[in-house]
PDB file of C-alpha atoms in Angstrom:
ATOM      1  CA  MET A   1      15.072  10.940   3.185  1.00  0.00           C
ATOM      2  CA  ARG A   2      15.540   7.767   1.151  1.00  0.00           C
ATOM      3  CA  VAL A   3      12.110   6.098   1.059  1.00  0.00           C
ATOM      4  CA  GLY A   4      11.040   2.766  -0.371  1.00  0.00           C
ATOM      5  CA  LEU A   5       7.538   2.029  -1.636  1.00  0.00           C
ATOM      6  CA  LEU A   6       6.614  -1.633  -1.974  1.00  0.00           C
ATOM      7  CA  GLY A   7       3.618  -2.326  -4.199  1.00  0.00           C
ATOM      8  CA  ALA A   8       2.786  -0.578  -7.458  1.00  0.00           C
ATOM      9  CA  GLY A   9      -0.920  -1.406  -7.561  1.00  0.00           C
ATOM     10  CA  ARG A  10      -3.822   0.981  -6.982  1.00  0.00           C
ATOM     11  CA  ILE A  11      -3.032   1.984  -3.401  1.00  0.00           C
ATOM     12  CA  GLY A  12       0.714   1.977  -4.078  1.00  0.00           C
ATOM     13  CA  ALA A  13       0.201   4.384  -6.962  1.00  0.00           C
ATOM     14  CA  TRP A  14      -1.855   6.573  -4.642  1.00  0.00           C
ATOM     15  CA  HIS A  15       0.966   6.749  -2.094  1.00  0.00           C
ATOM     16  CA  ALA A  16       3.494   7.388  -4.868  1.00  0.00           C
ATOM     17  CA  ARG A  17       1.658  10.634  -5.676  1.00  0.00           C
ATOM     18  CA  PHE A  18       2.353  11.989  -2.200  1.00  0.00           C
ATOM     19  CA  LEU A  19       5.833  10.542  -1.748  1.00  0.00           C
ATOM     20  CA  GLY A  20       7.100  11.558  -5.175  1.00  0.00           C
ATOM     21  CA  GLY A  21       6.552  15.231  -4.563  1.00  0.00           C
ATOM     22  CA  HIS A  22       7.107  15.397  -0.825  1.00  0.00           C
ATOM     23  CA  PRO A  23       9.793  17.899   0.213  1.00  0.00           C
ATOM     24  CA  GLN A  24      11.263  15.494   2.778  1.00  0.00           C
ATOM     25  CA  VAL A  25      11.779  12.692   0.216  1.00  0.00           C
ATOM     26  CA  ASP A  26      15.103  13.028  -1.596  1.00  0.00           C
ATOM     27  CA  ALA A  27      14.945   9.614  -3.270  1.00  0.00           C
ATOM     28  CA  LEU A  28      11.984   7.306  -3.861  1.00  0.00           C
ATOM     29  CA  LEU A  29      12.519   3.650  -4.763  1.00  0.00           C
ATOM     30  CA  ILE A  30       9.506   1.637  -5.920  1.00  0.00           C
ATOM     31  CA  GLY A  31       9.503  -2.146  -5.700  1.00  0.00           C
ATOM     32  CA  ASP A  32       6.997  -4.647  -7.044  1.00  0.00           C
ATOM     33  CA  ALA A  33       7.032  -8.331  -7.910  1.00  0.00           C
ATOM     34  CA  ASP A  34       6.184  -7.129 -11.417  1.00  0.00           C
ATOM     35  CA  VAL A  35       9.200  -4.910 -12.060  1.00  0.00           C
ATOM     36  CA  ARG A  36       7.699  -3.515 -15.258  1.00  0.00           C
ATOM     37  CA  ARG A  37       4.739  -2.235 -13.287  1.00  0.00           C
ATOM     38  CA  ALA A  38       7.115  -0.625 -10.806  1.00  0.00           C
ATOM     39  CA  GLU A  39       9.011   1.008 -13.678  1.00  0.00           C
ATOM     40  CA  ALA A  40       5.801   2.349 -15.203  1.00  0.00           C
ATOM     41  CA  LEU A  41       4.882   3.980 -11.888  1.00  0.00           C
ATOM     42  CA  ALA A  42       8.388   5.257 -11.139  1.00  0.00           C
ATOM     43  CA  GLY A  43       9.228   6.824 -14.495  1.00  0.00           C
ATOM     44  CA  PRO A  44       6.816   9.794 -14.564  1.00  0.00           C
ATOM     45  CA  ILE A  45       7.734  10.894 -11.020  1.00  0.00           C
ATOM     46  CA  GLY A  46      11.496  10.458 -11.293  1.00  0.00           C
ATOM     47  CA  ALA A  47      11.707   7.491  -8.939  1.00  0.00           C
ATOM     48  CA  ARG A  48      13.831   4.346  -9.269  1.00  0.00           C
ATOM     49  CA  ALA A  49      12.308   0.895  -9.689  1.00  0.00           C
ATOM     50  CA  GLY A  50      13.228  -2.687  -8.917  1.00  0.00           C
ATOM     51  CA  ASP A  51      11.947  -5.775  -7.171  1.00  0.00           C
ATOM     52  CA  PRO A  52      11.083  -5.703  -3.432  1.00  0.00           C
ATOM     53  CA  ASP A  53      14.379  -7.346  -2.420  1.00  0.00           C
ATOM     54  CA  ALA A  54      16.407  -4.703  -4.211  1.00  0.00           C
ATOM     55  CA  VAL A  55      14.421  -1.877  -2.632  1.00  0.00           C
ATOM     56  CA  LEU A  56      14.655  -3.315   0.888  1.00  0.00           C
ATOM     57  CA  GLY A  57      18.409  -3.674   0.480  1.00  0.00           C
ATOM     58  CA  ALA A  58      18.966  -0.109  -0.705  1.00  0.00           C
ATOM     59  CA  GLY A  59      19.746   1.555   2.630  1.00  0.00           C
ATOM     60  CA  LEU A  60      16.322   3.060   3.288  1.00  0.00           C
ATOM     61  CA  ASP A  61      15.332   5.613   5.909  1.00  0.00           C
ATOM     62  CA  ALA A  62      11.703   4.493   5.714  1.00  0.00           C
ATOM     63  CA  VAL A  63       9.498   2.063   3.795  1.00  0.00           C
ATOM     64  CA  VAL A  64       5.828   2.165   2.797  1.00  0.00           C
ATOM     65  CA  ILE A  65       4.222  -1.260   2.299  1.00  0.00           C
ATOM     66  CA  ALA A  66       1.241  -1.320  -0.075  1.00  0.00           C
ATOM     67  CA  THR A  67       1.484  -4.902  -1.314  1.00  0.00           C
ATOM     68  CA  PRO A  68      -1.216  -7.622  -1.115  1.00  0.00           C
ATOM     69  CA  THR A  69      -2.332  -8.561   2.416  1.00  0.00           C
ATOM     70  CA  ALA A  70      -0.653 -11.969   2.369  1.00  0.00           C
ATOM     71  CA  THR A  71       2.784 -10.298   2.090  1.00  0.00           C
ATOM     72  CA  HIS A  72       2.404  -7.685   4.848  1.00  0.00           C
ATOM     73  CA  ALA A  73       3.689  -9.735   7.767  1.00  0.00           C
ATOM     74  CA  GLU A  74       6.846 -10.903   5.994  1.00  0.00           C
ATOM     75  CA  LEU A  75       7.729  -7.438   4.710  1.00  0.00           C
ATOM     76  CA  LEU A  76       7.032  -5.789   8.065  1.00  0.00           C
ATOM     77  CA  GLY A  77       9.253  -8.361   9.729  1.00  0.00           C
ATOM     78  CA  ARG A  78      12.075  -7.740   7.276  1.00  0.00           C
ATOM     79  CA  ALA A  79      11.801  -3.983   7.779  1.00  0.00           C
ATOM     80  CA  CYS A  80      11.943  -4.410  11.555  1.00  0.00           C
ATOM     81  CA  ASP A  81      14.946  -6.724  11.331  1.00  0.00           C
ATOM     82  CA  ALA A  82      16.709  -4.135   9.154  1.00  0.00           C
ATOM     83  CA  GLY A  83      15.859  -1.310  11.558  1.00  0.00           C
ATOM     84  CA  VAL A  84      13.799   0.553   8.932  1.00  0.00           C
ATOM     85  CA  PRO A  85      10.692   2.464  10.143  1.00  0.00           C
ATOM     86  CA  ALA A  86       7.687   1.047   8.304  1.00  0.00           C
ATOM     87  CA  PHE A  87       4.263   2.169   7.213  1.00  0.00           C
ATOM     88  CA  CYS A  88       1.950  -0.680   6.236  1.00  0.00           C
ATOM     89  CA  GLU A  89      -1.559  -0.665   4.876  1.00  0.00           C
ATOM     90  CA  LYS A  90      -4.065  -2.605   6.956  1.00  0.00           C
ATOM     91  CA  PRO A  91      -4.239  -5.371   7.930  1.00  0.00           C
ATOM     92  CA  VAL A  92      -0.981  -6.350   9.582  1.00  0.00           C
ATOM     93  CA  ALA A  93      -1.660  -9.969   8.647  1.00  0.00           C
ATOM     94  CA  PRO A  94      -4.599 -12.091   7.483  1.00  0.00           C
ATOM     95  CA  ASP A  95      -4.954 -13.927  10.813  1.00  0.00           C
ATOM     96  CA  LEU A  96      -4.673 -13.282  14.530  1.00  0.00           C
ATOM     97  CA  ARG A  97      -1.681 -15.552  15.210  1.00  0.00           C
ATOM     98  CA  THR A  98       0.501 -13.861  12.607  1.00  0.00           C
ATOM     99  CA  THR A  99      -0.609 -10.405  13.741  1.00  0.00           C
ATOM    100  CA  LEU A 100       0.571 -11.221  17.263  1.00  0.00           C
ATOM    101  CA  GLU A 101       3.885 -12.506  15.888  1.00  0.00           C
ATOM    102  CA  VAL A 102       4.451  -9.250  13.993  1.00  0.00           C
ATOM    103  CA  ARG A 103       3.570  -7.220  17.064  1.00  0.00           C
ATOM    104  CA  ASP A 104       6.127  -9.079  19.158  1.00  0.00           C
ATOM    105  CA  ARG A 105       8.773  -8.858  16.442  1.00  0.00           C
ATOM    106  CA  ALA A 106       8.295  -5.093  16.081  1.00  0.00           C
ATOM    107  CA  ALA A 107       8.412  -4.592  19.847  1.00  0.00           C
ATOM    108  CA  LYS A 108      11.631  -6.604  20.129  1.00  0.00           C
ATOM    109  CA  ALA A 109      13.263  -4.642  17.306  1.00  0.00           C
ATOM    110  CA  GLY A 110      12.152  -1.285  18.707  1.00  0.00           C
ATOM    111  CA  VAL A 111      11.423  -0.024  15.185  1.00  0.00           C
ATOM    112  CA  PRO A 112       8.531   2.426  14.631  1.00  0.00           C
ATOM    113  CA  VAL A 113       5.637   0.841  12.748  1.00  0.00           C
ATOM    114  CA  HIS A 114       2.597   2.783  11.528  1.00  0.00           C
ATOM    115  CA  ILE A 115      -0.452   0.866  10.292  1.00  0.00           C
ATOM    116  CA  GLY A 116      -2.570   2.690   7.729  1.00  0.00           C
ATOM    117  CA  PHE A 117      -5.983   3.746   9.012  1.00  0.00           C
ATOM    118  CA  GLN A 118      -6.410   6.966   7.060  1.00  0.00           C
ATOM    119  CA  ARG A 119      -9.654   8.045   8.717  1.00  0.00           C
ATOM    120  CA  ARG A 120      -7.643   9.105  11.772  1.00  0.00           C
ATOM    121  CA  PHE A 121      -6.163  11.837   9.554  1.00  0.00           C
ATOM    122  CA  ASP A 122      -9.473  13.134   8.194  1.00  0.00           C
ATOM    123  CA  ALA A 123     -10.496  16.582   9.456  1.00  0.00           C
ATOM    124  CA  GLY A 124     -14.083  15.561  10.265  1.00  0.00           C
ATOM    125  CA  TYR A 125     -13.152  12.533  12.361  1.00  0.00           C
ATOM    126  CA  ALA A 126     -10.474  14.539  14.177  1.00  0.00           C
ATOM    127  CA  ALA A 127     -13.001  17.280  15.007  1.00  0.00           C
ATOM    128  CA  ALA A 128     -15.505  14.700  16.260  1.00  0.00           C
ATOM    129  CA  ARG A 129     -12.855  13.119  18.479  1.00  0.00           C
ATOM    130  CA  ARG A 130     -12.065  16.501  20.044  1.00  0.00           C
ATOM    131  CA  ALA A 131     -15.769  17.180  20.595  1.00  0.00           C
ATOM    132  CA  VAL A 132     -16.268  13.841  22.341  1.00  0.00           C
ATOM    133  CA  LEU A 133     -13.183  14.133  24.515  1.00  0.00           C
ATOM    134  CA  ASP A 134     -13.790  17.734  25.619  1.00  0.00           C
ATOM    135  CA  GLY A 135     -17.444  17.104  26.502  1.00  0.00           C
ATOM    136  CA  ARG A 136     -19.208  19.178  23.844  1.00  0.00           C
ATOM    137  CA  LEU A 137     -21.513  16.245  23.073  1.00  0.00           C
ATOM    138  CA  GLY A 138     -22.290  15.659  26.730  1.00  0.00           C
ATOM    139  CA  ALA A 139     -22.463  12.006  27.737  1.00  0.00           C
ATOM    140  CA  LEU A 140     -22.179   9.889  24.597  1.00  0.00           C
ATOM    141  CA  HIS A 141     -25.060   7.414  24.330  1.00  0.00           C
ATOM    142  CA  ARG A 142     -25.185   6.263  20.724  1.00  0.00           C
ATOM    143  CA  VAL A 143     -22.924   5.936  17.670  1.00  0.00           C
ATOM    144  CA  HIS A 144     -23.910   4.942  14.146  1.00  0.00           C
ATOM    145  CA  LEU A 145     -21.401   4.026  11.433  1.00  0.00           C
ATOM    146  CA  VAL A 146     -21.942   3.570   7.701  1.00  0.00           C
ATOM    147  CA  THR A 147     -19.512   2.331   5.065  1.00  0.00           C
ATOM    148  CA  ALA A 148     -21.103   1.704   1.691  1.00  0.00           C
ATOM    149  CA  ASP A 149     -19.292   1.229  -1.625  1.00  0.00           C
ATOM    150  CA  PRO A 150     -20.979   2.244  -4.888  1.00  0.00           C
ATOM    151  CA  ALA A 151     -19.921  -0.955  -6.657  1.00  0.00           C
ATOM    152  CA  PRO A 152     -18.530  -4.292  -5.482  1.00  0.00           C
ATOM    153  CA  PRO A 153     -14.898  -5.388  -5.778  1.00  0.00           C
ATOM    154  CA  PRO A 154     -14.094  -8.167  -8.253  1.00  0.00           C
ATOM    155  CA  ALA A 155     -14.624 -11.806  -7.351  1.00  0.00           C
ATOM    156  CA  GLU A 156     -10.903 -12.585  -7.106  1.00  0.00           C
ATOM    157  CA  TYR A 157     -10.480  -9.815  -4.535  1.00  0.00           C
ATOM    158  CA  VAL A 158     -13.430 -10.999  -2.454  1.00  0.00           C
ATOM    159  CA  ARG A 159     -12.094 -14.562  -2.326  1.00  0.00           C
ATOM    160  CA  SER A 160      -8.927 -13.418  -0.513  1.00  0.00           C
ATOM    161  CA  SER A 161     -10.283 -10.372   1.353  1.00  0.00           C
ATOM    162  CA  GLY A 162     -11.151 -12.101   4.608  1.00  0.00           C
ATOM    163  CA  GLY A 163     -14.762 -10.956   4.458  1.00  0.00           C
ATOM    164  CA  ILE A 164     -16.553  -7.632   4.748  1.00  0.00           C
ATOM    165  CA  PHE A 165     -15.878  -7.123   8.465  1.00  0.00           C
ATOM    166  CA  ARG A 166     -12.119  -7.732   8.174  1.00  0.00           C
ATOM    167  CA  ASP A 167     -11.645  -6.005   4.825  1.00  0.00           C
ATOM    168  CA  CYS A 168     -14.069  -3.090   4.910  1.00  0.00           C
ATOM    169  CA  HIS A 169     -15.479  -2.481   8.391  1.00  0.00           C
ATOM    170  CA  ILE A 170     -12.120  -2.759  10.140  1.00  0.00           C
ATOM    171  CA  HIS A 171     -11.846   0.965   9.332  1.00  0.00           C
ATOM    172  CA  ASP A 172     -15.111   1.570  11.201  1.00  0.00           C
ATOM    173  CA  PHE A 173     -13.888  -0.456  14.163  1.00  0.00           C
ATOM    174  CA  ASP A 174     -10.625   1.466  14.361  1.00  0.00           C
ATOM    175  CA  ILE A 175     -12.266   4.876  14.079  1.00  0.00           C
ATOM    176  CA  LEU A 176     -14.914   3.917  16.655  1.00  0.00           C
ATOM    177  CA  ARG A 177     -12.180   3.285  19.226  1.00  0.00           C
ATOM    178  CA  TRP A 178     -10.185   6.359  18.217  1.00  0.00           C
ATOM    179  CA  VAL A 179     -13.041   8.886  18.226  1.00  0.00           C
ATOM    180  CA  THR A 180     -14.808   7.656  21.359  1.00  0.00           C
ATOM    181  CA  GLY A 181     -11.736   6.664  23.373  1.00  0.00           C
ATOM    182  CA  ARG A 182     -13.608   3.523  24.458  1.00  0.00           C
ATOM    183  CA  GLU A 183     -13.148  -0.209  23.913  1.00  0.00           C
ATOM    184  CA  VAL A 184     -15.627  -2.621  22.343  1.00  0.00           C
ATOM    185  CA  GLU A 185     -16.826  -5.349  24.708  1.00  0.00           C
ATOM    186  CA  SER A 186     -19.102  -7.354  22.413  1.00  0.00           C
ATOM    187  CA  VAL A 187     -20.378  -7.617  18.842  1.00  0.00           C
ATOM    188  CA  THR A 188     -23.578  -9.014  17.358  1.00  0.00           C
ATOM    189  CA  ALA A 189     -23.321  -9.105  13.573  1.00  0.00           C
ATOM    190  CA  THR A 190     -25.448 -10.211  10.675  1.00  0.00           C
ATOM    191  CA  GLY A 191     -25.388 -10.009   6.906  1.00  0.00           C
ATOM    192  CA  ALA A 192     -27.179 -10.787   3.668  1.00  0.00           C
ATOM    193  CA  ASN A 193     -26.428 -11.601   0.055  1.00  0.00           C
ATOM    194  CA  ARG A 194     -28.444  -9.414  -2.306  1.00  0.00           C
ATOM    195  CA  GLY A 195     -26.048  -9.187  -5.247  1.00  0.00           C
ATOM    196  CA  ASP A 196     -23.568 -11.344  -7.132  1.00  0.00           C
ATOM    197  CA  ALA A 197     -23.278 -14.993  -6.176  1.00  0.00           C
ATOM    198  CA  TYR A 198     -19.496 -14.822  -5.736  1.00  0.00           C
ATOM    199  CA  PHE A 199     -19.875 -13.240  -2.296  1.00  0.00           C
ATOM    200  CA  ALA A 200     -21.785 -16.231  -0.940  1.00  0.00           C
ATOM    201  CA  ALA A 201     -19.413 -18.602  -2.762  1.00  0.00           C
ATOM    202  CA  ALA A 202     -16.532 -17.003  -0.838  1.00  0.00           C
ATOM    203  CA  GLY A 203     -18.402 -17.315   2.472  1.00  0.00           C
ATOM    204  CA  ASP A 204     -18.924 -13.553   2.544  1.00  0.00           C
ATOM    205  CA  VAL A 205     -21.890 -11.163   2.499  1.00  0.00           C
ATOM    206  CA  ASP A 206     -22.475  -8.007   0.471  1.00  0.00           C
ATOM    207  CA  THR A 207     -24.776  -6.316   3.000  1.00  0.00           C
ATOM    208  CA  SER A 208     -23.814  -6.042   6.668  1.00  0.00           C
ATOM    209  CA  ALA A 209     -25.079  -4.831  10.013  1.00  0.00           C
ATOM    210  CA  ALA A 210     -23.871  -5.063  13.595  1.00  0.00           C
ATOM    211  CA  VAL A 211     -24.482  -3.843  17.131  1.00  0.00           C
ATOM    212  CA  LEU A 212     -21.393  -3.154  19.251  1.00  0.00           C
ATOM    213  CA  ALA A 213     -21.478  -2.603  23.005  1.00  0.00           C
ATOM    214  CA  LEU A 214     -18.735  -0.322  24.343  1.00  0.00           C
ATOM    215  CA  ASP A 215     -17.164  -0.643  27.762  1.00  0.00           C
ATOM    216  CA  ASP A 216     -19.074   2.356  29.185  1.00  0.00           C
ATOM    217  CA  GLY A 217     -22.496   1.181  28.014  1.00  0.00           C
ATOM    218  CA  THR A 218     -22.578   3.215  24.801  1.00  0.00           C
ATOM    219  CA  LEU A 219     -24.200   1.351  21.919  1.00  0.00           C
ATOM    220  CA  ALA A 220     -22.855   1.553  18.381  1.00  0.00           C
ATOM    221  CA  THR A 221     -24.659   0.357  15.273  1.00  0.00           C
ATOM    222  CA  LEU A 222     -23.036  -0.379  11.935  1.00  0.00           C
ATOM    223  CA  GLN A 223     -24.306  -0.770   8.396  1.00  0.00           C
ATOM    224  CA  GLY A 224     -22.461  -1.618   5.214  1.00  0.00           C
ATOM    225  CA  SER A 225     -23.038  -2.396   1.570  1.00  0.00           C
ATOM    226  CA  ARG A 226     -21.090  -3.308  -1.543  1.00  0.00           C
ATOM    227  CA  TYR A 227     -23.939  -2.004  -3.739  1.00  0.00           C
ATOM    228  CA  ASN A 228     -24.635   1.607  -2.754  1.00  0.00           C
ATOM    229  CA  GLY A 229     -25.638   2.932  -6.156  1.00  0.00           C
ATOM    230  CA  ALA A 230     -25.969   6.527  -4.915  1.00  0.00           C
ATOM    231  CA  GLY A 231     -22.206   6.831  -4.384  1.00  0.00           C
ATOM    232  CA  TYR A 232     -19.478   6.267  -1.806  1.00  0.00           C
ATOM    233  CA  ASP A 233     -21.041   6.779   1.638  1.00  0.00           C
ATOM    234  CA  VAL A 234     -18.943   6.878   4.802  1.00  0.00           C
ATOM    235  CA  ARG A 235     -20.468   8.533   7.869  1.00  0.00           C
ATOM    236  CA  MET A 236     -20.263   8.465  11.640  1.00  0.00           C
ATOM    237  CA  GLU A 237     -23.070   9.835  13.812  1.00  0.00           C
ATOM    238  CA  LEU A 238     -22.335  10.520  17.479  1.00  0.00           C
ATOM    239  CA  ALA A 239     -25.298  11.344  19.710  1.00  0.00           C
ATOM    240  CA  GLY A 240     -24.807  12.646  23.243  1.00  0.00           C
ATOM    241  CA  THR A 241     -26.889  14.310  25.911  1.00  0.00           C
ATOM    242  CA  ALA A 242     -25.850  17.790  24.730  1.00  0.00           C
ATOM    243  CA  ALA A 243     -25.371  17.509  20.956  1.00  0.00           C
ATOM    244  CA  THR A 244     -25.262  15.207  17.932  1.00  0.00           C
ATOM    245  CA  TRP A 245     -22.404  15.429  15.442  1.00  0.00           C
ATOM    246  CA  VAL A 246     -22.102  13.699  12.079  1.00  0.00           C
ATOM    247  CA  VAL A 247     -18.870  13.039  10.200  1.00  0.00           C
ATOM    248  CA  GLY A 248     -19.261  12.838   6.420  1.00  0.00           C
ATOM    249  CA  LEU A 249     -22.447  14.903   6.174  1.00  0.00           C
ATOM    250  CA  ASP A 250     -21.278  17.377   3.544  1.00  0.00           C
ATOM    251  CA  GLU A 251     -22.324  18.660   0.123  1.00  0.00           C
ATOM    252  CA  ARG A 252     -21.082  15.480  -1.522  1.00  0.00           C
ATOM    253  CA  ALA A 253     -22.754  12.958   0.783  1.00  0.00           C
ATOM    254  CA  PRO A 254     -24.701  10.530  -1.460  1.00  0.00           C
ATOM    255  CA  LEU A 255     -28.019  11.296   0.264  1.00  0.00           C
ATOM    256  CA  ARG A 256     -31.252  12.929  -0.824  1.00  0.00           C
ATOM    257  CA  SER A 257     -33.995  14.216   1.467  1.00  0.00           C
ATOM    258  CA  ALA A 258     -37.551  12.993   0.993  1.00  0.00           C
ATOM    259  CA  GLU A 259     -38.892  16.205   2.533  1.00  0.00           C
ATOM    260  CA  PRO A 260     -40.544  18.677   0.125  1.00  0.00           C
ATOM    261  CA  GLY A 261     -38.402  21.696  -0.694  1.00  0.00           C
ATOM    262  CA  VAL A 262     -35.174  20.283   0.741  1.00  0.00           C
ATOM    263  CA  ASP A 263     -32.439  19.931  -1.872  1.00  0.00           C
ATOM    264  CA  TRP A 264     -29.370  19.555   0.377  1.00  0.00           C
ATOM    265  CA  PRO A 265     -26.870  17.988  -0.105  1.00  0.00           C
ATOM    266  CA  SER A 266     -26.713  19.124  -3.697  1.00  0.00           C
ATOM    267  CA  GLY A 267     -23.123  18.318  -4.710  1.00  0.00           C
ATOM    268  CA  ASP A 268     -21.894  15.434  -6.848  1.00  0.00           C
ATOM    269  CA  PRO A 269     -21.634  12.313  -4.653  1.00  0.00           C
ATOM    270  CA  TRP A 270     -18.225  10.924  -3.714  1.00  0.00           C
ATOM    271  CA  THR A 271     -17.214   8.206  -6.160  1.00  0.00           C
ATOM    272  CA  ASP A 272     -14.739   6.145  -4.097  1.00  0.00           C
ATOM    273  CA  PHE A 273     -12.593   6.052  -0.973  1.00  0.00           C
ATOM    274  CA  GLN A 274      -9.559   7.594  -2.644  1.00  0.00           C
ATOM    275  CA  GLU A 275     -11.440  10.690  -3.746  1.00  0.00           C
ATOM    276  CA  ARG A 276     -13.208  11.041  -0.384  1.00  0.00           C
ATOM    277  CA  PHE A 277     -10.063  10.636   1.705  1.00  0.00           C
ATOM    278  CA  ASP A 278      -7.439  12.228  -0.535  1.00  0.00           C
ATOM    279  CA  PRO A 279      -6.402  14.881   2.056  1.00  0.00           C
ATOM    280  CA  ALA A 280      -6.356  12.244   4.802  1.00  0.00           C
ATOM    281  CA  TYR A 281      -3.958  10.031   2.838  1.00  0.00           C
ATOM    282  CA  ALA A 282      -1.633  12.982   2.285  1.00  0.00           C
ATOM    283  CA  ASN A 283      -1.720  13.848   6.012  1.00  0.00           C
ATOM    284  CA  GLU A 284      -1.120  10.216   6.926  1.00  0.00           C
ATOM    285  CA  ILE A 285       2.002   9.853   4.774  1.00  0.00           C
ATOM    286  CA  GLY A 286       3.350  13.205   5.974  1.00  0.00           C
ATOM    287  CA  THR A 287       2.913  12.093   9.568  1.00  0.00           C
ATOM    288  CA  PHE A 288       4.646   8.781   8.871  1.00  0.00           C
ATOM    289  CA  LEU A 289       7.701  10.592   7.554  1.00  0.00           C
ATOM    290  CA  GLU A 290       7.803  12.521  10.837  1.00  0.00           C
ATOM    291  CA  VAL A 291       7.569   9.177  12.670  1.00  0.00           C
ATOM    292  CA  ALA A 292      10.463   7.781  10.608  1.00  0.00           C
ATOM    293  CA  LYS A 293      12.593  10.808  11.498  1.00  0.00           C
ATOM    294  CA  GLY A 294      11.884  10.266  15.187  1.00  0.00           C
ATOM    295  CA  LYS A 295       9.972  13.521  15.616  1.00  0.00           C
ATOM    296  CA  VAL A 296       6.623  11.997  16.665  1.00  0.00           C
ATOM    297  CA  PRO A 297       5.514   8.565  17.913  1.00  0.00           C
ATOM    298  CA  SER A 298       3.531   6.239  15.674  1.00  0.00           C
ATOM    299  CA  PRO A 299      -0.120   7.362  15.650  1.00  0.00           C
ATOM    300  CA  CYS A 300      -1.333   3.825  14.941  1.00  0.00           C
ATOM    301  CA  THR A 301       0.913   1.047  16.202  1.00  0.00           C
ATOM    302  CA  VAL A 302       0.563  -2.685  15.617  1.00  0.00           C
ATOM    303  CA  ASP A 303      -1.105  -2.887  19.036  1.00  0.00           C
ATOM    304  CA  GLU A 304      -3.722  -0.351  17.920  1.00  0.00           C
ATOM    305  CA  ALA A 305      -4.304  -2.235  14.675  1.00  0.00           C
ATOM    306  CA  LEU A 306      -4.613  -5.474  16.643  1.00  0.00           C
ATOM    307  CA  GLU A 307      -7.565  -4.087  18.596  1.00  0.00           C
ATOM    308  CA  ALA A 308      -9.458  -3.257  15.403  1.00  0.00           C
ATOM    309  CA  PHE A 309      -8.575  -6.682  14.013  1.00  0.00           C
ATOM    310  CA  LEU A 310      -9.987  -8.379  17.129  1.00  0.00           C
ATOM    311  CA  ILE A 311     -13.300  -6.558  16.692  1.00  0.00           C
ATOM    312  CA  ALA A 312     -13.398  -7.652  13.055  1.00  0.00           C
ATOM    313  CA  GLU A 313     -12.698 -11.225  14.129  1.00  0.00           C
ATOM    314  CA  ALA A 314     -15.515 -11.063  16.677  1.00  0.00           C
ATOM    315  CA  ALA A 315     -17.913  -9.696  14.057  1.00  0.00           C
ATOM    316  CA  THR A 316     -16.938 -12.415  11.593  1.00  0.00           C
ATOM    317  CA  LEU A 317     -17.443 -15.099  14.255  1.00  0.00           C
ATOM    318  CA  SER A 318     -20.803 -13.590  15.234  1.00  0.00           C
ATOM    319  CA  LEU A 319     -21.952 -13.615  11.611  1.00  0.00           C
ATOM    320  CA  ARG A 320     -20.866 -17.218  11.160  1.00  0.00           C
ATOM    321  CA  GLU A 321     -22.347 -18.562  14.403  1.00  0.00           C
ATOM    322  CA  GLY A 322     -25.372 -16.292  14.729  1.00  0.00           C
ATOM    323  CA  ARG A 323     -24.633 -15.109  18.250  1.00  0.00           C
ATOM    324  CA  ARG A 324     -23.255 -12.293  20.360  1.00  0.00           C
ATOM    325  CA  VAL A 325     -19.461 -12.558  20.691  1.00  0.00           C
ATOM    326  CA  ALA A 326     -17.566 -10.996  23.587  1.00  0.00           C
ATOM    327  CA  LEU A 327     -14.101  -9.678  22.756  1.00  0.00           C
ATOM    328  CA  ALA A 328     -12.829 -11.471  25.857  1.00  0.00           C
ATOM    329  CA  GLU A 329     -13.362 -14.771  24.016  1.00  0.00           C
ATOM    330  CA  LEU A 330     -10.599 -13.874  21.554  1.00  0.00           C
ATOM    331  CA  ARG A 331      -7.940 -12.601  23.927  1.00  0.00           C
TER     332      ARG A 331
END
């Protein structure tokens, strides 16, 4: 396959690791607005480099979009118009109107689009989904989600991120739908500023919490932080009438028991999302290549990404207005 990779930043470099050595990729072309950065990434893995226009015009079989959020919609649209199957990191677009436009454009073109929610490709989340769907947990009553970063992103990133619910917790919202098989009906969100002033200056918070009501009465709670000094903490607890399962509770979970004589987990804590989800990213890209070849359908379409985006919008609105927000208000 002839694959293009747009974006030579941190996440683009991560994808280049998997694409550069993948047995199905015969040629990898890396494009970035900073061509020298693209060349620096391409050289060690034997890829070609250029600007995004040159890569998109190179007769691709598939394209991976890992550029800044503001460029996603345009590049997805161009890929669809060219008939090139596309993988794009979340979000589809920075706002709801543009997301809907991309959805309609992709549907009209009939081109496969896969939006990057890597947790769907993590072994723990996949096992939890199977356990929920086959009844091993009994009737699901409660879900708890945690996403906590060990250190905050820089101020310039926060200013354009869209806020903690759109930027960070959108992964929690997507995986909540995917694992439980249910839809979110309402969100009540709150937040606090306990760290650097640039979060508040950007209209954002660095500490978050929310209660989400699902369409079958299940309640989900959510917590997040940009200052989790113990390490990178991502977990999902699912409690049913027959069993309780926890995703992310392993030897490297950044937790310590207060009970005497208990020293588990004892491993070195996860340092960041890339280390924690390395196998999931590899599985995700491998699956996308199968999508591009027409062997499997997209596991996360624009429609699926839209649902997570709507929950993030509802949470952001709830935080801003201090009230419960029903998803029906946004549809």
